[in-house]
XYZ file of C-alpha atoms in Angstrom:
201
model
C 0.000 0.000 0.000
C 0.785 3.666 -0.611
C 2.089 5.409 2.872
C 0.612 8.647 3.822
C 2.551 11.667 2.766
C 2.992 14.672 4.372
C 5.032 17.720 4.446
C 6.769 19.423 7.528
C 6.723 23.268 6.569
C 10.547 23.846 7.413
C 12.706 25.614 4.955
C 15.579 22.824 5.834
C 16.131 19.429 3.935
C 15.539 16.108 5.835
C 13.076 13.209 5.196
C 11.677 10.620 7.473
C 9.149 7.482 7.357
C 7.450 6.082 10.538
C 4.720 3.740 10.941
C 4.601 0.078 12.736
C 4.712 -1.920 9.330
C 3.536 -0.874 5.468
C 0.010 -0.684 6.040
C -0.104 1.997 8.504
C 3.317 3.880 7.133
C 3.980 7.533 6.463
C 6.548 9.396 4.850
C 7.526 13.170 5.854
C 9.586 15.707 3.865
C 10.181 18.837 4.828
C 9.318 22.015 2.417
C 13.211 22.711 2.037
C 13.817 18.949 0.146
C 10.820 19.656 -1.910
C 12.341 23.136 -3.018
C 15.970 22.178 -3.470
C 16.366 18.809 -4.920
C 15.659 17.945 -8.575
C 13.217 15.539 -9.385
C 15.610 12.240 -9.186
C 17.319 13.699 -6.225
C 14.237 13.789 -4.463
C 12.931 9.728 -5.931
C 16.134 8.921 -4.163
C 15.207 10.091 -1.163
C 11.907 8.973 -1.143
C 12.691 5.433 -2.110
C 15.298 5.587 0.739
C 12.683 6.070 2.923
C 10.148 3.472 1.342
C 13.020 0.835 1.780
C 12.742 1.843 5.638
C 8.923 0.815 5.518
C 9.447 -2.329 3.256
C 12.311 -3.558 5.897
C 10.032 -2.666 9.289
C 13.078 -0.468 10.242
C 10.608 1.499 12.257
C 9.218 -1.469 14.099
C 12.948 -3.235 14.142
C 13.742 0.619 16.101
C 11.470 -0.040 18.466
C 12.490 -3.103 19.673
C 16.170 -2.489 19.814
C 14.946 0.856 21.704
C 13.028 -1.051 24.246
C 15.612 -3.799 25.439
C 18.370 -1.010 25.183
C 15.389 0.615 27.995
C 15.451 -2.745 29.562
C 19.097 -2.621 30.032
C 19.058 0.367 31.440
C 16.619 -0.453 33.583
C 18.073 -3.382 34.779
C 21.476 -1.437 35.081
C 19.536 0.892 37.538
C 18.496 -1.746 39.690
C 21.906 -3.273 39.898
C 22.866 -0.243 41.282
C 20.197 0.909 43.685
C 20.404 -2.872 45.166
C 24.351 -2.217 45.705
C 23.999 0.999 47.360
C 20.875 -0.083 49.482
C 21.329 -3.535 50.027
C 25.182 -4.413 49.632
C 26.268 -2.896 53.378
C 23.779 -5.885 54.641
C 25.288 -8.698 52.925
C 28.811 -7.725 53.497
C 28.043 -7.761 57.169
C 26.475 -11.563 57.127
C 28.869 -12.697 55.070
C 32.058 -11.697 55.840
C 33.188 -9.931 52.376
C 32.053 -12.572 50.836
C 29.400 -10.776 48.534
C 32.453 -7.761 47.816
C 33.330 -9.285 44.544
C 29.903 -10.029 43.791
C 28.881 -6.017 44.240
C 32.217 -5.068 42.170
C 30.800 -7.411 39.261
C 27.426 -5.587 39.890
C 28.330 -2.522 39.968
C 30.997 -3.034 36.240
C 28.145 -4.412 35.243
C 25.533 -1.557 35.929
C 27.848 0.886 34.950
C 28.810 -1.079 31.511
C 25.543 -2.136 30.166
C 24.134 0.720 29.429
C 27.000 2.219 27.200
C 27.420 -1.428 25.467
C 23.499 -1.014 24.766
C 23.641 2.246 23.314
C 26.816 1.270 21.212
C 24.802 -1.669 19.640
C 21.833 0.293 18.987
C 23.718 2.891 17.371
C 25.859 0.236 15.289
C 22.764 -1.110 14.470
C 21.148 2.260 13.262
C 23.786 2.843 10.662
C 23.589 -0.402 9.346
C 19.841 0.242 8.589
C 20.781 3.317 7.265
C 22.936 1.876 4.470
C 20.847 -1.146 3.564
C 18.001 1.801 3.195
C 20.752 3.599 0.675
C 21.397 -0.024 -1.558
C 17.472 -0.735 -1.423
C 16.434 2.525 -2.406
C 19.493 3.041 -5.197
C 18.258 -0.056 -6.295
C 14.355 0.821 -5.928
C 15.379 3.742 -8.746
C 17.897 2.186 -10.795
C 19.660 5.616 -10.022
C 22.207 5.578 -7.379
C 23.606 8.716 -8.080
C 20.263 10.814 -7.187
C 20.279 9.577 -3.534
C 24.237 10.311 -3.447
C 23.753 13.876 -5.134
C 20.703 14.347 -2.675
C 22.064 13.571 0.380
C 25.457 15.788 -0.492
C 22.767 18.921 -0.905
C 21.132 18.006 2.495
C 24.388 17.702 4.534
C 25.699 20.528 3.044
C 22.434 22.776 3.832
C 22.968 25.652 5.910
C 19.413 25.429 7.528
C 19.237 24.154 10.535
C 15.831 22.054 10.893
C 13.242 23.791 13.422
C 11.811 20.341 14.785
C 15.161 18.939 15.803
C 15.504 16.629 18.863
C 17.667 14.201 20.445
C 14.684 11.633 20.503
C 13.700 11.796 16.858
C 17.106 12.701 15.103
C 17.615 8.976 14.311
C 14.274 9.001 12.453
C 16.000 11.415 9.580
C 17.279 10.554 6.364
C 20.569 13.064 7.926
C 20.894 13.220 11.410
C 19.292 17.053 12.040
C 21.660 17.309 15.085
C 25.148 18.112 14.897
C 27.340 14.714 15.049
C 30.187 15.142 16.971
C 33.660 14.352 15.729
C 36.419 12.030 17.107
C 36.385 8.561 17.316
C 34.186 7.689 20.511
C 31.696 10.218 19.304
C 31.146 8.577 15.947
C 30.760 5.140 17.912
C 27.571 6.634 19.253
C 26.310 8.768 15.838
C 23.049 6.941 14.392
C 23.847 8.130 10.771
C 27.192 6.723 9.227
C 28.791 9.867 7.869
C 27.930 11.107 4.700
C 30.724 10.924 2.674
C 30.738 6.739 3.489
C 27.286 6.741 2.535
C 27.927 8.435 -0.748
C 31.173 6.528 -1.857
C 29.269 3.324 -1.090
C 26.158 4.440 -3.339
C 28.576 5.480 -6.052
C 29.973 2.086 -6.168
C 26.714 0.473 -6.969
């Protein structure tokens, strides 16, 4: 089926689909993509984002989003239970339980970076099997490369921006910080990998 369309008045260039599976799908693009890109710029992008609907990337999101909650959650009670319970049981036991609250607490402290790594690995990797499927969706590879050059290289800065939709985007709205450990925790993979690898196709 045909996913809803709609368009996000905002004079910047981004694109995202949401929906739990095909049938109840929708695909936003802001006023600024419709403006700027030429027309096979802009079938890139939207068969970029119709590849995110046809592999229930939104759905697959949600699920890596809750157990990475779950983690955290579980993380949380690691902790409180050391700090609130652990003077107890090192008293009855005799230090005993020590290395057992040192495993905890790694543990507690650990989890919820390894959690956010994977979902973030996992992101990207969506992101580029959206590129192939889409590139391949239009038989054009270079109108998603040429289109996502324009949007990274737009100076406007997208009104609606926020930490808990930026992974959404066809371009992360929010600025991705450099260095190594930062890009371990970007959602997008940067835009220059994503262009060389469409180019290649």
């Amino acid at each position: 089926p045909m996913p809803a369309v709609y368009v996000i008045e905002d004079a910047a260039m981004n694109a995202f689909a949401t929906g739990r599976d095909p049938e109840h799908a929708s695909i936003a693009v802001t006023r600024g993509l419709l403006n700027k890109l030429e027309y096979r710029e802009l079938e890139g992008v939207i068969a970029h984002e119709m590849s995110h609907i046809k592999n229930y990337d939104i759905r697959f999101q949600t699920i890596v989003v809750v157990m990475v909650g779950m983690i955290a959650l579980l993380a949380d009670w690691m902790l409180r239970s050391f700090w609130w319970g652990g003077g107890r049981r090192r008293r009855s036991d005799g230090g005993g339980s020590a290395i057992w609250a040192i495993i905890a607490l790694i543990i507690a402290i650990l989890a919820p970076i390894a959690a956010a790594l994977m979902q973030a690995a996992l992101s990207r990797q969506r992101e580029f099997l959206a590129d192939a499927n889409g590139a391949v969706l239009t038989r054009y590879p270079e109108g998603l490369a040429s289109a996502l050059e324009k949007i990274a290289s737009d100076p406007e800065p997208l009104e609606a921006a926020n930490k808990a939709t930026a992974a959404l985007y066809i371009y992360n709205p929010l600025k991705d910080l450099g260095g190594t450990i930062n890009r371990l925790f970007n959602t997008h993979p940067p835009i220059e990998e994503r262009v060389r690898r469409l180019r290649a196709m």
